[in-house]
Amino acid sequence: MFKKVYLLLVLGAALACKASPSKPVKVAGSNDLQPDEQQSVVCKQVAALISNYNYKKVPLNDSVSTIIYDRYIKSLDENHSYFLASDIKDFEKYKTVLDDDIKAGNLADAFYIFNVFQKRYIEHVKFSLAQINKNFDFNKTETFVYDRDKLPWIATQADMDAMWTQRVKYDLLNLKLASADMAKNKETLKKRYENLLTQTNKLSNQDVFQYFMDAFTEAIDPHTNYFNPSNAANFNIEMSRQVEGIGASLQVENEYVTIKTIVAGGPADKSHQISVDDRIVAVAQGKTGEFQNVVGWRVDNAIAIIRGTKGTTVRLEILPAGVNASAKPKVVEMVREKIILKDQSAKKEIRTYNSNGKTVKIGVISIPAFYIDFNDYKAGNPNYKSTTHDVKAILDSLKKENVDGLVIDLRENGGGSLMEAIELTGLFIKTGPVVQVRDTKDQVEIDKDEDPDITYSGPMAVLVDRFSASASEIFSGAIQDYGRGLILGTQTYGKGSVQSAIDLDRVIGSSLRDKIAGVVGGGKKTTSTGSQSTYGQLNLTIAKFYRISGNSTQHKGVTPDISFPSVIPLDKYGEDTEPSAMPFDVIAKTDFTKTGDFTGVLPQLKKLHDQRMSSSDSYKYLLEDIADFKKHDADDSISLKESDLKKQRDDDEQKSFDRNNLRRVALGLPALKKGQTKPKNEDLDFVKREAGQIMTDYISLDNKFTSVGSQPAN
């Protein structure tokens, strides 16, 4: 079904389009960033795709325009710290015209708003720089309101200056509490503010376009997203857990693109000529390409030309760590390779528990996302990188180590590939439906596991939290509906929609691409840089998924069988907090046969869990952490009187230190002394420990509690 939908999307969007001309308004004091022809075309194409194919079928009208406007202003200045009330009044004329702008590809209004924002940003930072050398009275009773999102826009420049003066005083006071050397503190703050100016001056029209397109797409629904070329590349790396490049992570330090980590076995590592903290001065493509100097570049722009297709050559001019900037750089030549991001893939561990004198081994598999290398998959490579392949290999190894039970940890797993959610479920059931998908025509497709092989048939649980979403909810919902395993944790996110990733390079016709290239590239054909696309990617919501029981996970998520208190505030994060989210609904059940039923055993498991929690110091500290978070989250101001702020900080620091030690002792670990560094790889995850204990209880109670006949569940 999705292949057909994708083709329809591509064909339907391949329209002849010519951007409507517009007259940009120059904003003195900003960098006066302006949209280009390419962005205008992309804007129109995205609007057409959303209008014609988005699942919600939301008309692009004045009502939506107002929502886009509000989101755009909020994304630029959520804290009401930059725009003046007069700016907002000036912008109000755009409230109901942004929909027309988008359909016409007219980005002048959106860029005008941004340029006014940048003007204010530069003004306020420069004003702050001028205040640093003032003599502040840190003994004066004064309060700084740092959380201003619910306050009205500041009306006058004098009031804005007063607020920013307080901000400078607050920043200096923070530094003063750490060091009494005020001259050094002022120099530190000066460099910090100067860096803010440097960073805003590096913003490009692509950044502005991304801000505005985010406001547009998320006004339609939270999960329809446009990604500019660099963000599209990063999204696809996240999905595949692989990248083609040199195998190093980069960061900008003092204007230099600097090597921060090196992947073992990657090209950078195998070259034996690159080390952490080396600085990249220039980059060249192939063995003979000209070097491009990258000093002062943004890191994402440098990454774009360092990454590239596997098997191609890249040359770097390197200044080794510690070498003077005036030294002659060395040239390092490397052939790009496919790098597997192992740190971001599924991982295993084995935990041991005691049950009536018997040792119980619980395998834990932590899955950060439902990832797949689509390119390898489409090319027919049977060893393509994916969540299911990785987990299957881990399960095989855990079985060899004779684990008694299993916990799949999906906490903070925001989802990913729908196909992977289905395939992963298939490792734990024989055959049967996994998820139902309803498209824009209200046609329902039932996606099934067709493979009769079961990789793991033993006792299992799935651990979830508020940030477990989408594919995580498909998997955990199916495991719960089949009675295949226990669901532990907190209510999940509630993302029950399906997105199709549309490569806009395929949507925009070649003749139009050549025309755009002639405008923006001086007659040269536009080509992708490194591993990036030219026009970016649209993730378009095209369907809604439902559990095999008929319930949607949309809005409500998956409710655990045994719940834990949520450190993540449920009223601030989750699909039900998104104004543009789709509602919960129900469709017909599918035909499926349950493999188990925990109804009989759940009361006993909950009783044992509650008994432990009633006397658990770790549980008590967890509840205290939640209470403290809520208390601090409600704060919106802070004292600028040094003695008061110091006492508050000291009290908070001591409380945190004492509670950390109490938490350590409760978990059987030694208390730390002041200044002592916490040992690496220490296990302080109380929730994961308790999940393993619940599985141990279940194993000790005997699996017969969950046995069922082969009765259909519908």
XYZ file of C-alpha atoms in Angstrom:
714
model
C 0.000 0.000 0.000
C 2.697 2.490 1.013
C 4.630 2.032 -2.204
C 1.498 2.936 -4.183
C 0.804 5.926 -1.965
C 4.371 7.145 -2.362
C 4.173 6.950 -6.155
C 0.888 8.861 -6.128
C 2.465 11.529 -3.979
C 5.410 11.922 -6.312
C 3.265 12.020 -9.436
C 0.682 14.319 -7.903
C 3.297 16.820 -6.766
C 5.302 16.930 -9.967
C 3.512 20.078 -11.048
C 4.771 22.921 -13.173
C 5.284 25.771 -10.756
C 6.754 29.194 -11.001
C 7.342 31.138 -7.811
C 5.324 34.309 -7.488
C 7.588 37.342 -7.343
C 7.612 39.326 -4.108
C 9.315 42.453 -2.895
C 11.416 41.787 0.194
C 11.507 44.476 2.859
C 15.029 45.232 4.025
C 15.598 45.347 7.774
C 18.526 47.514 8.793
C 20.475 46.057 11.699
C 19.876 42.448 10.635
C 21.838 40.369 8.142
C 18.869 40.855 5.817
C 18.554 37.182 4.906
C 16.315 36.580 1.886
C 14.654 33.494 0.404
C 15.811 32.054 -2.893
C 13.946 30.626 -5.856
C 14.605 27.081 -4.736
C 12.968 27.607 -1.346
C 9.978 29.240 -2.982
C 9.465 26.202 -5.201
C 9.918 23.787 -2.280
C 7.381 25.750 -0.214
C 4.761 25.469 -2.974
C 5.449 21.775 -3.503
C 5.177 21.010 0.205
C 1.915 22.982 0.378
C 0.513 20.995 -2.565
C 1.527 17.660 -1.038
C 0.005 18.524 2.325
C -3.218 19.915 0.825
C -3.741 16.887 -1.403
C -2.398 13.949 0.596
C -2.166 14.668 4.322
C -4.335 12.286 6.354
C -6.113 15.059 8.235
C -7.256 16.820 5.035
C -6.824 20.238 6.665
C -7.601 23.131 4.289
C -4.887 25.781 4.124
C -7.000 28.810 5.091
C -7.002 31.905 7.311
C -7.687 29.860 10.426
C -4.612 27.697 9.837
C -2.660 30.825 8.872
C -3.238 32.236 12.355
C -1.937 29.014 13.912
C 1.152 29.105 11.662
C 1.746 32.729 12.644
C 1.480 31.979 16.375
C 3.810 28.974 16.086
C 6.364 30.944 14.079
C 6.476 33.828 16.557
C 6.725 31.362 19.445
C 9.576 29.454 17.804
C 11.567 32.663 17.435
C 10.815 34.278 20.795
C 8.955 31.911 23.110
C 10.231 33.743 26.200
C 9.100 37.225 25.038
C 12.653 38.519 25.441
C 13.466 39.941 21.993
C 10.427 41.327 20.188
C 8.882 44.579 21.386
C 5.109 44.930 21.596
C 5.343 47.296 18.619
C 6.996 44.550 16.551
C 4.149 42.155 17.324
C 1.608 44.820 16.401
C 3.447 45.332 13.096
C 3.392 41.577 12.399
C -0.334 41.152 13.007
C -1.092 42.060 9.400
C 0.487 38.739 8.405
C -1.759 36.599 10.621
C -4.236 35.710 7.914
C -2.037 36.005 4.820
C 0.606 33.367 5.532
C -1.619 30.681 4.014
C -1.750 32.617 0.752
C 2.007 33.258 0.956
C 2.696 29.539 1.325
C 0.489 28.536 -1.599
C 2.170 31.192 -3.768
C 5.683 30.364 -2.616
C 6.020 33.902 -1.247
C 8.444 33.811 1.685
C 9.082 37.545 1.925
C 6.751 38.052 4.908
C 8.208 35.134 6.868
C 11.756 36.355 6.216
C 10.807 39.920 7.200
C 9.593 38.673 10.587
C 12.811 36.729 11.070
C 15.004 39.662 10.081
C 13.246 41.871 12.640
C 13.890 39.127 15.204
C 17.573 38.987 14.269
C 17.822 42.778 14.451
C 16.416 42.719 17.993
C 18.625 39.786 18.935
C 21.772 41.607 17.784
C 20.662 44.830 19.490
C 20.027 43.142 22.819
C 23.260 41.147 22.803
C 25.271 44.252 21.900
C 23.485 46.169 24.662
C 24.389 43.360 27.068
C 28.043 43.543 26.033
C 28.029 47.231 26.907
C 26.636 46.497 30.403
C 29.296 43.989 31.445
C 31.686 46.604 32.850
C 29.029 48.249 35.016
C 29.427 47.965 38.774
C 26.493 45.830 39.893
C 25.277 45.795 43.480
C 24.951 42.127 44.394
C 23.726 42.938 47.908
C 20.549 44.577 46.637
C 17.283 42.689 47.062
C 16.150 42.156 43.481
C 14.358 39.465 41.509
C 14.952 38.421 37.896
C 11.996 36.886 36.051
C 13.611 34.402 33.677
C 10.457 32.613 32.504
C 8.446 35.234 30.587
C 6.352 33.193 28.155
C 3.093 34.025 29.963
C 3.942 37.728 30.366
C 2.901 40.397 27.855
C 5.365 41.616 25.252
C 7.659 44.340 26.580
C 6.279 47.723 25.522
C 9.247 50.101 25.577
C 12.933 49.976 24.778
C 13.670 51.256 28.294
C 11.821 48.277 29.827
C 13.612 45.915 27.447
C 16.987 47.408 28.452
C 16.095 47.018 32.116
C 15.235 43.340 31.611
C 18.490 42.673 29.729
C 20.506 44.540 32.365
C 19.067 42.117 34.913
C 19.999 39.249 32.605
C 23.629 40.460 32.523
C 23.630 40.810 36.317
C 22.261 37.269 36.654
C 24.912 35.845 34.309
C 27.693 37.669 36.196
C 26.311 36.552 39.545
C 26.365 32.928 38.396
C 30.022 33.311 37.445
C 30.782 35.168 40.709
C 29.388 32.299 42.775
C 31.893 30.011 41.073
C 34.877 32.409 41.103
C 35.650 35.618 43.003
C 37.819 36.928 40.141
C 35.367 39.452 38.698
C 37.758 40.638 35.975
C 38.026 37.088 34.697
C 34.263 36.612 35.033
C 33.581 39.688 32.930
C 35.996 38.497 30.261
C 34.307 35.073 30.246
C 30.875 36.656 29.847
C 32.137 38.982 27.138
C 33.405 35.994 25.121
C 30.085 34.203 25.663
C 28.075 37.139 24.300
C 30.494 37.666 21.417
C 30.036 33.999 20.533
C 26.263 34.551 20.435
C 26.814 37.299 17.869
C 29.142 35.061 15.881
C 26.568 32.273 15.827
C 23.690 34.513 14.720
C 25.876 35.900 11.937
C 26.375 32.345 10.674
C 22.652 31.764 10.215
C 21.655 31.243 6.595
C 18.413 31.492 4.664
C 18.129 27.702 5.056
C 17.810 28.187 8.823
C 15.059 30.761 8.390
C 13.279 28.530 5.893
C 13.466 25.609 8.346
C 12.008 27.710 11.189
C 9.089 28.804 9.042
C 8.410 25.407 7.487
C 8.374 23.859 10.982
C 5.704 26.350 12.017
C 3.717 25.557 8.848
C 3.870 21.758 8.897
C 3.334 21.381 12.645
C 0.264 23.616 12.458
C -1.227 20.863 10.261
C -0.207 17.989 12.516
C 2.713 17.414 14.911
C 4.401 14.768 12.762
C 4.257 16.200 9.258
C 7.715 17.738 8.930
C 9.867 19.320 6.265
C 13.625 18.770 6.598
C 16.093 20.973 4.759
C 18.953 19.057 3.076
C 21.276 18.879 6.110
C 18.451 17.988 8.490
C 17.176 15.367 6.036
C 20.624 13.757 5.997
C 20.695 13.681 9.803
C 17.178 12.227 9.971
C 18.111 9.389 7.628
C 21.288 8.670 9.590
C 19.128 8.457 12.703
C 16.771 6.042 10.924
C 19.515 3.759 9.614
C 22.024 4.079 12.490
C 24.633 4.297 9.742
C 26.487 7.074 7.970
C 28.857 7.151 5.023
C 31.881 9.233 5.877
C 35.194 9.230 7.758
C 33.990 7.987 11.163
C 34.476 11.034 13.366
C 32.213 13.440 15.242
C 32.892 17.153 14.873
C 32.315 20.292 16.881
C 33.226 23.952 16.378
C 35.722 25.332 18.891
C 37.189 28.826 18.524
C 36.109 28.968 14.869
C 37.790 25.628 14.055
C 35.919 22.472 13.050
C 37.405 20.113 15.623
C 37.524 16.300 15.849
C 35.811 15.235 19.101
C 35.430 11.453 18.792
C 36.752 8.821 16.385
C 34.889 5.618 15.501
C 37.087 2.557 15.998
C 37.837 0.905 12.658
C 36.599 3.855 10.594
C 38.671 5.679 7.936
C 39.846 8.359 10.402
C 40.967 5.688 12.857
C 42.655 3.543 10.196
C 44.543 6.532 8.790
C 46.605 6.731 12.019
C 46.996 10.433 11.230
C 43.996 11.912 13.016
C 43.467 12.405 16.749
C 40.829 13.884 19.019
C 41.060 17.714 19.163
C 42.764 17.958 15.759
C 41.385 20.894 13.749
C 40.147 20.619 10.155
C 41.303 23.629 8.138
C 40.103 22.672 4.653
C 38.319 19.898 2.730
C 38.816 18.657 -0.843
C 36.850 16.115 -2.887
C 38.690 13.280 -4.628
C 42.407 13.058 -5.191
C 42.664 16.268 -7.216
C 39.804 18.519 -6.053
C 40.522 22.023 -4.792
C 40.590 22.598 -1.031
C 37.772 24.626 0.513
C 38.789 26.473 3.669
C 36.299 25.688 6.462
C 37.660 27.869 9.273
C 34.720 29.815 10.708
C 32.166 27.510 9.088
C 29.162 26.127 10.898
C 29.700 22.502 11.795
C 26.707 21.257 9.757
C 28.076 22.902 6.604
C 31.488 21.333 7.150
C 29.956 17.920 7.827
C 28.006 18.150 4.564
C 31.186 18.179 2.478
C 33.123 15.707 4.648
C 30.407 13.072 4.430
C 29.882 11.383 1.104
C 29.251 8.195 -0.774
C 31.022 5.038 0.344
C 34.146 4.408 -1.750
C 34.776 8.064 -2.644
C 37.887 9.944 -1.561
C 38.044 13.002 0.683
C 41.151 14.954 1.665
C 41.471 17.044 4.805
C 43.986 19.680 5.799
C 44.607 19.046 9.499
C 46.170 21.159 12.238
C 47.123 18.645 14.958
C 45.952 19.351 18.516
C 48.271 21.765 20.318
C 50.002 22.962 17.157
C 50.051 26.725 16.577
C 47.450 28.023 14.113
C 50.243 29.454 11.940
C 51.803 26.001 11.416
C 51.587 24.288 8.061
C 48.636 21.829 8.042
C 49.147 18.215 7.044
C 47.029 16.606 4.328
C 45.203 13.364 5.182
C 43.550 11.371 2.395
C 40.774 8.896 3.229
C 38.280 6.716 1.408
C 34.805 7.097 2.884
C 33.169 4.008 4.351
C 29.830 3.005 5.790
C 30.041 3.599 9.536
C 27.732 1.649 11.853
C 26.790 3.744 14.869
C 27.036 0.967 17.443
C 26.507 3.272 20.409
C 23.072 4.092 19.013
C 22.038 0.495 18.307
C 20.315 -2.164 20.407
C 22.405 -3.340 23.379
C 22.159 -6.156 25.899
C 22.975 -6.819 29.518
C 22.248 -9.629 31.970
C 20.976 -8.966 35.492
C 20.844 -11.556 38.242
C 18.181 -11.789 40.949
C 17.547 -14.083 43.900
C 14.263 -15.956 44.198
C 13.956 -18.235 47.229
C 17.649 -19.036 47.117
C 17.654 -19.621 43.381
C 19.537 -17.332 40.981
C 17.383 -15.925 38.188
C 19.028 -14.400 35.090
C 17.120 -11.653 33.301
C 18.332 -10.459 29.911
C 17.727 -6.776 29.188
C 17.749 -5.426 25.624
C 17.759 -1.637 25.341
C 16.448 -0.434 21.980
C 16.961 3.314 21.296
C 14.892 3.424 18.066
C 13.330 1.305 15.313
C 16.026 1.818 12.709
C 16.666 0.320 9.273
C 19.105 0.956 6.440
C 16.528 1.501 3.692
C 19.151 1.750 0.951
C 20.665 -1.649 1.769
C 17.193 -3.131 2.206
C 16.000 -1.863 -1.176
C 19.237 -3.035 -2.796
C 18.525 -6.587 -1.618
C 21.394 -6.866 0.857
C 20.262 -9.654 3.243
C 22.526 -8.278 5.989
C 21.050 -4.787 6.041
C 21.337 -2.962 9.366
C 18.073 -2.966 11.331
C 16.608 -3.178 14.820
C 15.192 -6.656 14.181
C 18.461 -8.064 12.852
C 20.384 -6.646 15.811
C 17.855 -7.855 18.393
C 17.662 -11.330 16.833
C 21.434 -11.689 17.161
C 21.239 -10.509 20.779
C 18.411 -12.957 21.562
C 20.452 -15.826 20.136
C 23.350 -14.882 22.411
C 21.084 -14.504 25.477
C 19.602 -17.961 24.876
C 23.119 -19.401 24.829
C 23.680 -17.747 28.201
C 20.499 -19.433 29.497
C 18.567 -16.380 30.635
C 15.333 -17.134 32.500
C 13.435 -14.069 31.301
C 13.683 -10.958 29.160
C 13.011 -7.224 29.476
C 12.808 -5.108 26.316
C 13.633 -1.525 27.349
C 11.874 0.965 25.066
C 12.145 4.007 27.321
C 12.837 7.199 25.355
C 12.439 5.218 22.130
C 10.597 7.679 19.874
C 9.853 5.097 17.185
C 11.067 4.922 13.608
C 10.315 2.285 10.989
C 6.806 0.793 10.964
C 8.165 -2.264 9.161
C 10.677 -2.823 11.959
C 7.955 -2.693 14.610
C 6.155 -5.487 12.747
C 9.309 -7.524 12.146
C 10.419 -7.195 15.778
C 7.028 -8.361 17.057
C 7.426 -11.399 14.810
C 10.448 -12.538 16.838
C 8.100 -13.254 19.771
C 4.926 -14.621 18.147
C 4.324 -17.428 15.645
C 2.239 -15.630 13.025
C -0.610 -13.173 13.007
C -1.618 -9.524 12.664
C 0.525 -6.888 14.377
C -1.004 -3.552 13.423
C -3.890 -2.102 11.420
C -3.356 0.929 9.186
C -6.163 3.164 7.923
C -5.367 5.438 4.990
C -6.886 8.695 3.735
C -9.649 6.774 1.923
C -10.616 4.980 5.164
C -9.344 1.688 3.780
C -7.816 -0.524 6.471
C -4.779 -2.694 5.810
C -3.791 -5.377 8.317
C -0.023 -5.838 8.517
C 0.943 -9.316 9.687
C 3.917 -11.322 10.807
C 4.062 -14.125 8.238
C 7.180 -15.876 9.599
C 6.242 -18.896 11.789
C 9.658 -18.931 13.481
C 9.787 -17.669 17.068
C 13.238 -16.458 18.114
C 12.363 -16.180 21.811
C 9.422 -17.917 23.498
C 10.253 -17.375 27.186
C 8.803 -14.956 29.752
C 9.159 -11.310 28.777
C 8.229 -7.754 29.677
C 8.396 -4.443 27.836
C 9.511 -1.337 29.753
C 8.083 1.966 28.452
C 7.853 5.618 29.483
C 6.224 8.831 28.282
C 8.798 9.211 25.487
C 8.120 5.730 24.073
C 6.248 6.576 20.882
C 5.017 5.423 17.482
C 6.739 2.141 16.548
C 7.412 1.539 20.261
C 3.670 1.754 20.844
C 2.896 -0.609 17.957
C 5.293 -3.198 19.383
C 4.266 -2.846 23.042
C 0.571 -2.700 22.093
C 0.834 -5.920 20.066
C 2.756 -7.699 22.844
C 0.044 -6.615 25.296
C -2.870 -7.591 23.021
C -1.417 -11.042 22.395
C -0.775 -11.520 26.104
C 2.782 -12.291 25.059
C 4.436 -10.148 27.732
C 3.883 -7.682 30.546
C 3.983 -3.947 29.863
C 5.730 -1.999 32.644
C 6.392 1.712 33.165
C 4.281 4.777 32.427
C 1.664 5.761 29.846
C 3.359 6.144 26.451
C 3.420 9.205 24.184
C 0.344 8.549 22.043
C 1.668 8.966 18.478
C -0.605 6.857 16.320
C 0.103 8.293 12.876
C 2.111 7.002 9.920
C 4.470 9.148 7.862
C 5.857 8.660 4.364
C 9.333 10.093 3.743
C 9.239 11.923 0.398
C 12.534 12.845 -1.245
C 11.760 16.207 -2.835
C 14.589 15.714 -5.342
C 12.344 13.061 -6.916
C 9.267 15.264 -6.774
C 10.725 18.315 -8.471
C 11.114 17.645 -12.194
C 14.503 17.809 -13.916
C 13.553 20.770 -16.111
C 12.530 22.770 -13.061
C 15.718 21.723 -11.256
C 17.822 22.995 -14.149
C 15.918 26.266 -14.160
C 16.494 26.758 -10.432
C 20.155 25.864 -10.849
C 20.450 28.599 -13.440
C 19.075 31.135 -11.000
C 20.871 30.145 -7.796
C 24.006 28.535 -9.189
C 25.128 30.916 -11.910
C 24.078 28.542 -14.668
C 25.640 25.499 -13.039
C 23.508 22.478 -12.365
C 22.580 22.081 -8.700
C 24.029 18.926 -7.196
C 23.834 17.350 -3.801
C 26.730 18.063 -1.466
C 28.244 15.040 0.245
C 25.448 12.676 1.204
C 22.795 15.391 1.195
C 19.845 15.942 -1.096
C 19.291 19.245 -2.881
C 15.709 20.090 -1.946
C 15.238 18.244 1.304
C 12.604 15.803 2.476
C 8.965 15.893 3.554
C 7.716 13.428 6.132
C 4.003 13.451 5.379
C 1.303 11.956 7.598
C -0.617 9.617 5.290
C -2.286 7.121 7.615
C -3.238 6.241 11.166
C -2.401 2.994 12.886
C -4.504 0.916 15.264
C -3.829 -1.982 17.550
C -5.134 -5.400 16.609
C -7.697 -4.920 19.398
C -9.103 -1.982 17.367
C -7.918 0.793 19.688
C -5.778 3.572 18.305
C -2.646 4.447 20.247
C -3.227 8.012 19.019
C -3.620 10.500 21.855
C -3.888 7.857 24.618
C -0.826 5.716 23.996
C -0.347 2.333 25.676
C -1.319 1.888 29.339
C 1.096 -0.374 31.280
C -0.056 -3.480 33.153
C 2.027 -2.328 36.123
C 2.595 1.406 36.363
C 5.494 3.450 37.745
C 5.345 7.142 38.679
C 6.458 9.316 35.770
C 9.442 11.620 36.172
C 8.428 13.088 32.803
C 5.424 15.389 33.413
C 2.475 13.893 31.552
C 0.743 17.269 31.267
C 3.692 18.812 29.401
C 4.839 16.020 27.087
C 2.746 13.692 24.975
C 0.429 13.711 21.988
C -2.493 14.859 24.113
C -0.619 18.118 24.801
C -0.335 18.948 21.060
C -3.102 21.310 19.822
C -2.966 19.963 16.259
C -2.967 16.274 17.240
C -5.566 13.863 15.868
C -8.118 12.407 18.335
C -8.344 8.879 19.735
C -10.786 6.531 18.001
C -11.533 2.848 17.575
C -12.029 0.526 14.588
C -13.010 -3.149 14.381
C -10.828 -5.821 15.964
C -8.807 -8.215 13.843
C -8.830 -12.004 14.018
C -5.943 -13.034 16.259
C -5.261 -15.756 18.799
C -3.921 -14.715 22.170
C -0.822 -16.563 23.347
C -1.288 -15.707 27.000
C -3.395 -13.905 29.553
C -1.961 -12.147 32.596
C -5.353 -11.489 34.209
C -4.862 -14.177 36.848
C -1.300 -13.285 37.771
C -1.392 -9.481 37.615
C -2.976 -8.957 41.080
C -0.211 -11.038 42.675
C 2.545 -9.281 40.708
C 1.132 -5.862 41.622
C 0.873 -6.877 45.282
C 4.516 -8.001 45.382
C 5.579 -4.837 43.548
C 3.591 -2.578 45.902
C 5.019 -4.352 48.952
C 8.551 -3.682 47.724
C 7.740 -0.074 46.903
C 6.192 0.569 50.328
C 9.519 -0.175 51.986
C 11.840 0.894 49.151
C 14.056 3.900 49.781
C 14.748 4.066 46.034
C 11.028 4.391 45.348
C 10.695 7.078 48.028
C 13.544 9.064 46.442
C 11.928 8.681 43.024
C 8.715 10.230 44.368
C 10.731 13.018 45.991
C 12.510 13.689 42.692
C 9.148 14.021 40.948
C 7.855 16.400 43.647
C 11.027 18.519 43.438
C 10.790 18.681 39.650
C 7.206 19.925 39.840
C 8.160 22.513 42.454
C 11.096 23.893 40.449
C 9.144 23.734 37.210
C 6.608 26.126 38.698
C 9.325 28.700 39.495
C 9.687 31.595 37.049
C 12.043 33.971 38.893
C 15.229 34.002 40.922
C 16.942 36.274 43.433
C 19.764 38.548 42.260
C 20.962 39.076 45.836
C 24.223 37.169 46.149
C 23.724 35.906 49.701
C 20.207 34.653 48.952
C 21.142 32.978 45.673
C 24.271 31.431 47.205
C 22.248 29.980 50.077
C 19.663 28.595 47.646
C 22.365 27.059 45.425
C 24.285 25.625 48.379
C 21.121 24.143 49.861
C 20.088 22.644 46.510
C 23.585 21.278 45.890
C 23.796 19.731 49.360
C 20.318 18.259 49.028
C 21.189 16.773 45.643
C 24.493 15.389 46.980
C 22.847 13.858 50.045
C 20.007 12.338 48.039
C 22.430 10.926 45.479
C 24.286 9.180 48.279
C 21.063 7.942 49.834
C 20.070 6.622 46.414
C 23.440 4.906 46.018
C 23.240 3.280 49.442
C 19.683 2.105 48.732
C 21.035 0.338 45.637
C 23.915 -1.238 47.560
C 26.597 1.156 46.330
C 29.070 3.072 48.540
C 28.399 6.733 49.329
C 30.668 9.281 47.621
C 32.708 11.954 49.365
C 32.583 15.607 48.307
C 34.564 16.051 45.119
C 34.805 12.317 44.448
C 34.060 11.349 40.839
C 31.304 8.831 40.251
C 32.709 5.563 38.853
C 31.920 4.932 35.194
C 29.196 2.496 34.131
C 27.566 2.428 37.550
C 24.009 1.167 37.558
C 21.671 3.668 39.241
C 18.628 2.736 37.166
C 16.141 1.756 39.846
C 13.232 1.380 37.398
C 15.152 -1.086 35.223
C 16.124 -3.060 38.316
C 12.514 -3.246 39.456
C 11.384 -4.356 35.981
C 13.767 -7.302 36.250
C 12.458 -8.038 39.749
C 8.856 -8.111 38.477
C 9.936 -10.613 35.822
C 11.651 -12.655 38.532
C 8.388 -12.659 40.543
C 6.495 -13.805 37.465
C 8.925 -16.647 36.790
C 8.714 -17.789 40.422
C 4.879 -17.773 40.280
C 4.930 -20.273 37.381
C 3.996 -19.581 33.756
C 0.775 -21.590 34.031
C -0.970 -18.429 35.210
C -0.799 -17.039 31.688
C -1.595 -20.136 29.683
C -4.665 -19.946 27.465
C -6.287 -22.211 24.964
C -6.237 -21.464 21.265
C -9.263 -19.210 21.525
C -9.674 -16.322 19.069
C -9.635 -12.944 20.786
C -12.330 -11.355 18.659
